[in-house]
Amino acid sequence: MRFNTDVFCDFLQTEVINGKCSSTIEIDRVSIDSRSLQNDERSMFFALSGKNHDGHQYVKDLIQQGVRYFVVSKTIEGELPNDVVIFKVENTLVALQQLAQLHRSTFKLPVIGITGSKGKTIVKEWLNFLLSDQFSIIKNPKSYNSQTGVPLSIFGMAEKHTLGIFEAGISTVKEMDNLQAIIQPTIGVLTAITDEHAEGFESVEQKIQEKVQLFKDVEVVVTPYDKRVLHALTEKEVITWSFQESAADLVACVENGKLHLVFNKTLSFEVMLPFVDEVSTQNMISCIAVLLYLKYPIEVIQKRVTELYPVEMRLQVKNGINNCSVVDDAYNADYQSLVIALDFLEKHKLSTSKTVILSDLFANGFEESDLYRQVKELLFSYQITRLICIGERISNYMVGFKNAWLFNSTDEFLQKVSISDFADETILVKGARGFRFDKIITLLEEKTHETVLEVNLTAIRHNLNFYRSRLKPETKVMVMVKAFGYGNGSFEIAKLLAHEKVSYLGVAFADEGIALRKSGVTTPIIVMNPEIGAFSAMIAYDLEPEVYSVRELDAFLKVARERNCYQYPIHIKLDTGMHRHGFLTDDLDELIRGLKETNVVEVKSIFSHLSSSDMPEYKDFTLEQIDEFKTNADKLITTLKICPIRHILNTSGIYHFPEHQMEMVRIGIGLYGVGNDEVEMSLLQNVSTLKTQIMQIKEIQDKESVGYGRRFRSNGVTRVATVPIGYADGVHRSWGNSVGYVLVNNAKATIIGSICMDMLMIDVTNVDCKENDEVIIFGKELPVTVIASKIATIPYEILTSISQRVKRNFYEE
């Protein structure tokens, strides 16, 4: 990208406050992520500030990495190199959007702008496929449709592109004005208007009015026939579609696996449906309407639509063979999505060894030699240990790449490679759909039964930021990842938290911390229940102990002296009313004597634990605990002349008592989407979904029994489905015998009879389902809080009971 410096400064209303800038600014990329391995001398970094982050604090680190252009809104303290150019603006997010608008204005090409309550990404990806034979297309990667995602996507626009396809998502009023100015669409597509994501709008009508701002300057808008939408688009040319409304421009009906269409009451044709569900059919009709507007021949539409494929909306991390982890991105391959996949790989790697399995890439307007030159540079910047190329084109261009394995086809790879070739590494599998990399995923994925716990890493990040939003910017955050990350998987979550720069991780026992260290986690780790026999191992792996008694302190000091430790970090636990463990007020003098006489350890933090911060009826007791903690902590600080971190607030404490946050807080189950009440739950996102499949469906007659002990007897003819999950997987037996239920195709199916070790049975008499259909044990629509309440336990127990034999899949949206 090249910008005239005067135009740049005028458009962004900025000036240079450090360094000297030539008449032209030339960069390869714009960055807002200080952690990206692509940050270098050809990058421009925008230091965005928000409630939970501030990019300004990473500017000096990025200077060390070679970045030479910065856009900031705050003064960067200290002396800066003369060759570093810093532009100061009032608001860096606005400046980012303005620069994207300036970049977009240099290109005169048709652009399809897509918005709606749902279906945006699928319609975008399908239009990209359907139109790729005629156009060189630039589009948002994945779901980059936000106030930052759209401008970052626009910066990829270049002279080689002949069509843009961009989706735009908003959460409140006025946001679409910004995105419209950046995208500048010429053709509009409204996918659907529903009640989803409506929190930021006063009414559906207001939501519609905001959505259609994207179409301010378009030639035409494709939209479902909806009088509310049409009223908002009175001055626009529209192409409407409907299943029922005869006044629509495109009228559709589904019959025998075919989509029957009538356009403008004269043109009638049929399309074979590659999918039969209603939502997919609606998205296909939106795409067909765009093709009709672009005057695509009917026979081309009929052929191309039948070739549509499921769009994988997320990257997933799966457990692999031989202690590997596998990043599954096996259904698309272009340069933009490769950058995202490599960032994801870097965040979730479980070892320093990184392998990329990559197919031929979709050129998307690149000259082939230029594309693969950039791919080679990209892989080098991410320090890829081994590259496996599959496809004739990529193999030709990657000759000479250090440790490259070259294959012409997926079948050749599968014939010549064995599972013993992979061990103790993180593997990114990324290929175009035609290469059938799902076969490679099958080879590399650890073999388990069909039950899976899906963990939404995007939701974890959202929940972390929700609690951070209740804190002062300087307040540190410690996150508990004990008990295998509350059942969700500690390694992957710890990697995410390290990437989000939390200050500490908390584990229960030393072996949990050692496992995290072995997986490459370098964030400080506090062991909350240290066993004396594990002290040597803790020191060897830089794990910091909680100290809760003089006996334990003496034992740790003995081991630390033997290891020649100096000021080894420890964390003092005070008992303020939980009465589990910790120093009581009467113990403090003895503790002080023990700490005064040594420099072997250093008190890094003093903390306590609230017993009832989630219970309003014990508010007074909680405040008494806080007061006692402050008094006792102050005594230690004053007497020992130390300056430790203080922390007492847990998840519910952060929510109910944020005024007592002190220097650090601890987040536990709230990170995993479990709050204390309906209001808090509504502000969090569901993290874990436990799902499986129907193994078998059978019909039993009146008064027949199901399961051990014949505890269920049918009342009339009953359809019974067997599901391969049981109490050995973590489903409580008390949830059986018609107490609990699961969800099958969004319908409740009661669990009948006793839950077995490996299976349970459900009544699907009134549920439209078949064998292999998905079964939700818990998730967004059936929260663990509902299950816990009904069987008189707590959500912690539900989550931590999920067996290790249940496969964990981690993904980002």
Coordinates of N, CA and C in Angstrom, one line a residue, residues 183-305:
I183 N -16.8 0.3 3.2 CA -17.1 -0.7 2.1 C -17.5 -0.1 0.8
Q184 N -18.3 1.0 0.9 CA -18.8 1.6 -0.3 C -19.4 0.7 -1.3
P185 N -20.4 -0.1 -0.8 CA -21.0 -1.2 -1.7 C -21.8 -0.6 -2.9
T186 N -21.8 -1.3 -4.0 CA -22.6 -1.0 -5.1 C -23.8 -1.9 -5.3
I187 N -23.7 -3.1 -4.7 CA -24.9 -4.0 -4.7 C -25.1 -4.4 -3.2
G188 N -26.3 -4.4 -2.8 CA -26.6 -4.8 -1.4 C -27.3 -6.1 -1.2
V189 N -27.0 -6.8 -0.2 CA -27.8 -8.1 0.1 C -28.1 -8.0 1.6
L190 N -29.4 -8.1 1.9 CA -29.9 -8.3 3.3 C -30.4 -9.8 3.4
T191 N -29.7 -10.5 4.3 CA -30.0 -11.9 4.4 C -31.3 -12.2 5.1
A192 N -31.4 -11.6 6.3 CA -32.6 -11.9 7.1 C -32.6 -10.9 8.3
I193 N -33.8 -10.7 8.8 CA -33.9 -9.8 10.0 C -34.6 -10.7 11.1
T194 N -33.9 -11.0 12.2 CA -34.5 -11.8 13.3 C -34.3 -11.1 14.6
D195 N -34.7 -11.7 15.7 CA -34.4 -11.1 17.0 C -33.0 -11.3 17.5
E196 N -32.2 -12.1 16.8 CA -30.8 -12.3 17.2 C -30.0 -11.0 17.3
H197 N -29.1 -10.9 18.2 CA -28.2 -9.8 18.4 C -29.0 -8.5 18.4
A198 N -30.1 -8.4 19.1 CA -30.9 -7.2 19.1 C -30.7 -6.4 20.4
E199 N -29.8 -6.7 21.2 CA -29.6 -6.0 22.5 C -29.3 -4.5 22.4
G200 N -28.7 -4.1 21.3 CA -28.3 -2.7 21.1 C -29.3 -1.9 20.4
F201 N -30.5 -2.4 20.2 CA -31.5 -1.7 19.5 C -32.8 -1.6 20.3
E202 N -33.5 -0.5 20.1 CA -34.7 -0.3 20.9 C -35.9 -1.1 20.3
S203 N -35.8 -1.4 19.0 CA -36.9 -2.2 18.4 C -36.4 -2.8 17.1
V204 N -37.2 -3.7 16.6 CA -36.8 -4.4 15.3 C -36.7 -3.3 14.2
E205 N -37.7 -2.3 14.3 CA -37.7 -1.3 13.2 C -36.4 -0.5 13.3
Q206 N -35.9 -0.2 14.5 CA -34.7 0.6 14.6 C -33.5 -0.2 14.0
K207 N -33.5 -1.5 14.3 CA -32.5 -2.4 13.8 C -32.5 -2.5 12.3
I208 N -33.6 -2.5 11.7 CA -33.7 -2.5 10.2 C -33.2 -1.2 9.7
Q209 N -33.6 -0.1 10.3 CA -33.2 1.2 9.8 C -31.7 1.3 9.8
E210 N -31.0 0.8 10.9 CA -29.6 0.8 11.0 C -28.9 -0.1 9.9
K211 N -29.5 -1.3 9.8 CA -28.9 -2.2 8.8 C -28.9 -1.7 7.4
V212 N -30.0 -1.1 7.0 CA -30.1 -0.6 5.6 C -29.2 0.6 5.3
Q213 N -28.6 1.2 6.3 CA -27.6 2.3 6.1 C -26.5 1.8 5.2
L214 N -26.2 0.5 5.2 CA -25.1 0.0 4.4 C -25.5 0.2 2.9
F215 N -26.7 0.3 2.6 CA -27.2 0.4 1.2 C -27.4 1.8 0.7
K216 N -26.8 2.8 1.3 CA -27.1 4.2 1.0 C -26.9 4.5 -0.4
D217 N -25.8 4.0 -1.0 CA -25.4 4.4 -2.4 C -25.4 3.2 -3.3
V218 N -26.1 2.1 -3.1 CA -26.1 0.9 -3.9 C -27.0 1.1 -5.1
E219 N -26.8 0.3 -6.1 CA -27.7 0.2 -7.3 C -28.9 -0.6 -7.0
V220 N -28.8 -1.6 -6.2 CA -29.9 -2.6 -6.0 C -29.7 -3.3 -4.7
V221 N -30.8 -3.7 -4.0 CA -30.7 -4.4 -2.8 C -31.5 -5.7 -3.0
V222 N -30.9 -6.9 -2.7 CA -31.5 -8.2 -2.6 C -32.0 -8.4 -1.2
T223 N -33.3 -8.7 -1.0 CA -33.8 -8.8 0.3 C -35.0 -9.8 0.4
P224 N -35.2 -10.5 1.5 CA -36.4 -11.2 1.6 C -37.6 -10.2 1.6
Y225 N -38.7 -10.7 1.1 CA -39.9 -9.8 1.1 C -40.4 -9.6 2.5
D226 N -40.2 -8.3 3.0 CA -40.6 -8.0 4.3 C -41.0 -6.5 4.3
K227 N -42.3 -6.2 4.6 CA -42.8 -4.9 4.4 C -42.1 -3.9 5.3
R228 N -41.6 -4.3 6.4 CA -40.8 -3.4 7.3 C -39.5 -3.0 6.6
V229 N -38.9 -3.9 5.9 CA -37.6 -3.6 5.2 C -37.9 -2.8 3.9
L230 N -39.0 -3.1 3.2 CA -39.3 -2.4 2.0 C -39.6 -0.9 2.3
H231 N -40.3 -0.7 3.5 CA -40.6 0.6 3.9 C -39.3 1.4 4.1
A232 N -38.3 0.8 4.7 CA -37.0 1.4 4.9 C -36.2 1.6 3.6
L233 N -36.6 0.9 2.6 CA -35.9 1.0 1.3 C -36.7 1.6 0.2
T234 N -37.6 2.5 0.5 CA -38.6 3.0 -0.4 C -38.0 3.7 -1.7
E235 N -36.8 4.2 -1.5 CA -36.2 4.9 -2.7 C -35.1 4.1 -3.4
K236 N -35.1 2.8 -3.1 CA -34.1 1.9 -3.7 C -34.7 0.9 -4.6
E237 N -33.9 0.5 -5.7 CA -34.3 -0.6 -6.5 C -34.1 -1.9 -5.7
V238 N -35.1 -2.8 -5.6 CA -34.9 -4.0 -4.8 C -35.3 -5.2 -5.7
I239 N -34.6 -6.3 -5.3 CA -35.1 -7.6 -5.8 C -35.5 -8.4 -4.5
T240 N -36.8 -8.6 -4.4 CA -37.3 -9.3 -3.2 C -37.5 -10.8 -3.6
W241 N -37.4 -11.6 -2.5 CA -37.7 -13.1 -2.7 C -38.6 -13.5 -1.6
S242 N -39.3 -14.6 -1.8 CA -40.3 -15.1 -0.8 C -40.7 -16.5 -1.2
F243 N -41.1 -17.3 -0.2 CA -41.7 -18.6 -0.4 C -43.2 -18.5 -0.6
Q244 N -43.8 -17.4 -0.1 CA -45.2 -17.4 -0.1 C -45.8 -16.1 -0.7
E245 N -45.1 -15.0 -0.7 CA -45.6 -13.7 -1.1 C -45.5 -13.6 -2.7
S246 N -46.6 -13.7 -3.3 CA -46.6 -13.6 -4.8 C -46.1 -12.3 -5.4
A247 N -46.2 -11.3 -4.5 CA -45.7 -9.9 -5.0 C -44.2 -9.9 -5.1
A248 N -43.5 -10.9 -4.5 CA -42.0 -10.8 -4.6 C -41.5 -11.0 -6.0
D249 N -40.3 -10.5 -6.2 CA -39.7 -10.6 -7.6 C -39.3 -12.0 -7.9
L250 N -38.8 -12.7 -6.8 CA -38.4 -14.1 -7.0 C -39.2 -15.0 -6.0
V251 N -40.1 -15.8 -6.6 CA -40.9 -16.6 -5.7 C -40.4 -18.1 -5.8
A252 N -40.3 -18.7 -4.6 CA -39.6 -20.0 -4.5 C -40.5 -21.0 -3.8
C253 N -40.3 -22.3 -4.1 CA -40.9 -23.3 -3.3 C -40.0 -24.6 -3.5
V254 N -40.0 -25.4 -2.5 CA -39.2 -26.6 -2.4 C -40.1 -27.8 -2.6
E255 N -39.7 -28.7 -3.5 CA -40.4 -29.9 -3.7 C -39.5 -31.0 -4.2
N256 N -39.5 -32.2 -3.5 CA -38.7 -33.3 -4.0 C -37.2 -33.0 -4.2
G257 N -36.7 -32.3 -3.2 CA -35.2 -32.0 -3.3 C -34.9 -31.0 -4.4
K258 N -35.9 -30.3 -4.9 CA -35.6 -29.3 -5.9 C -36.2 -27.9 -5.5
L259 N -35.5 -26.9 -5.9 CA -35.9 -25.5 -5.6 C -36.6 -25.0 -6.9
H260 N -37.9 -24.7 -6.8 CA -38.6 -24.2 -8.0 C -38.7 -22.7 -7.9
L261 N -38.3 -22.0 -8.9 CA -38.2 -20.5 -8.8 C -38.9 -19.9 -10.0
V262 N -39.5 -18.7 -9.7 CA -40.2 -17.9 -10.8 C -39.7 -16.5 -10.6
F263 N -39.0 -15.9 -11.6 CA -38.4 -14.6 -11.5 C -39.2 -13.6 -12.4
N264 N -39.6 -12.5 -11.8 CA -40.4 -11.5 -12.4 C -41.6 -12.1 -13.1
K265 N -42.2 -13.1 -12.6 CA -43.4 -13.7 -13.0 C -43.4 -14.3 -14.4
T266 N -42.2 -14.3 -15.0 CA -42.0 -14.8 -16.4 C -41.0 -15.9 -16.5
L267 N -39.9 -15.8 -15.8 CA -38.8 -16.8 -16.0 C -38.9 -17.9 -14.9
S268 N -39.1 -19.1 -15.3 CA -39.3 -20.2 -14.4 C -38.2 -21.2 -14.6
F269 N -37.6 -21.7 -13.5 CA -36.6 -22.7 -13.6 C -36.4 -23.4 -12.3
E270 N -35.7 -24.6 -12.3 CA -35.5 -25.4 -11.1 C -34.0 -25.5 -10.9
V271 N -33.7 -25.7 -9.6 CA -32.3 -26.0 -9.1 C -32.3 -27.1 -8.2
M272 N -31.4 -28.1 -8.4 CA -31.3 -29.2 -7.5 C -30.6 -28.7 -6.2
L273 N -31.2 -29.1 -5.0 CA -30.7 -28.5 -3.8 C -29.6 -29.4 -3.2
P274 N -28.4 -28.8 -3.0 CA -27.3 -29.6 -2.3 C -27.6 -29.7 -0.8
F275 N -28.5 -28.9 -0.2 CA -28.9 -29.0 1.2 C -30.4 -28.8 1.2
V276 N -31.0 -29.4 2.2 CA -32.5 -29.3 2.3 C -33.0 -28.5 3.5
D277 N -32.1 -28.1 4.4 CA -32.6 -27.4 5.5 C -33.1 -26.0 5.1
E278 N -34.0 -25.4 5.8 CA -34.6 -24.1 5.4 C -33.6 -23.0 5.4
V279 N -32.8 -22.9 6.4 CA -31.8 -21.8 6.5 C -30.9 -21.8 5.3
S280 N -30.3 -22.9 4.9 CA -29.4 -23.0 3.7 C -30.2 -22.7 2.5
T281 N -31.4 -23.1 2.4 CA -32.2 -22.8 1.2 C -32.4 -21.3 1.1
Q282 N -32.7 -20.6 2.2 CA -32.8 -19.1 2.1 C -31.6 -18.5 1.7
N283 N -30.4 -18.9 2.2 CA -29.1 -18.3 1.8 C -28.9 -18.6 0.3
M284 N -29.2 -19.7 -0.2 CA -29.0 -20.0 -1.6 C -29.9 -19.1 -2.5
I285 N -31.1 -18.8 -2.0 CA -32.0 -17.9 -2.8 C -31.4 -16.5 -2.9
S286 N -30.8 -16.0 -1.8 CA -30.1 -14.7 -1.8 C -29.0 -14.7 -2.9
C287 N -28.3 -15.8 -2.9 CA -27.2 -15.9 -3.9 C -27.7 -15.9 -5.3
I288 N -28.8 -16.7 -5.5 CA -29.3 -16.9 -6.9 C -29.9 -15.5 -7.3
A289 N -30.5 -14.7 -6.4 CA -31.0 -13.4 -6.8 C -29.9 -12.5 -7.3
V290 N -28.7 -12.6 -6.6 CA -27.5 -11.8 -7.1 C -27.1 -12.2 -8.4
L291 N -27.0 -13.5 -8.7 CA -26.6 -14.0 -10.0 C -27.6 -13.6 -11.1
L292 N -28.9 -13.6 -10.8 CA -29.9 -13.1 -11.8 C -29.7 -11.6 -12.1
Y293 N -29.4 -10.9 -11.0 CA -29.1 -9.4 -11.3 C -27.9 -9.2 -12.2
L294 N -26.9 -10.1 -12.0 CA -25.7 -10.0 -12.8 C -25.8 -10.6 -14.1
K295 N -27.0 -11.1 -14.4 CA -27.4 -11.7 -15.7 C -26.6 -13.0 -16.0
Y296 N -26.4 -13.8 -15.0 CA -25.8 -15.1 -15.2 C -26.8 -16.0 -15.9
P297 N -26.4 -16.8 -16.9 CA -27.3 -17.7 -17.6 C -27.9 -18.7 -16.6
I298 N -29.1 -19.1 -16.9 CA -29.8 -20.0 -16.0 C -29.1 -21.3 -15.9
E299 N -28.5 -21.8 -17.0 CA -27.9 -23.1 -16.9 C -26.6 -23.1 -16.1
V300 N -25.9 -21.9 -16.1 CA -24.8 -21.7 -15.2 C -25.2 -21.7 -13.7
I301 N -26.3 -21.0 -13.4 CA -26.8 -20.9 -12.1 C -27.1 -22.3 -11.6
Q302 N -27.8 -23.1 -12.4 CA -28.2 -24.4 -12.1 C -27.0 -25.3 -11.8
K303 N -26.0 -25.2 -12.6 CA -24.8 -26.0 -12.4 C -24.0 -25.6 -11.1
R304 N -23.8 -24.3 -11.0 CA -22.9 -23.8 -9.9 C -23.6 -24.0 -8.5
V305 N -24.9 -23.8 -8.4 CA -25.6 -23.9 -7.1 C -25.5 -25.3 -6.6

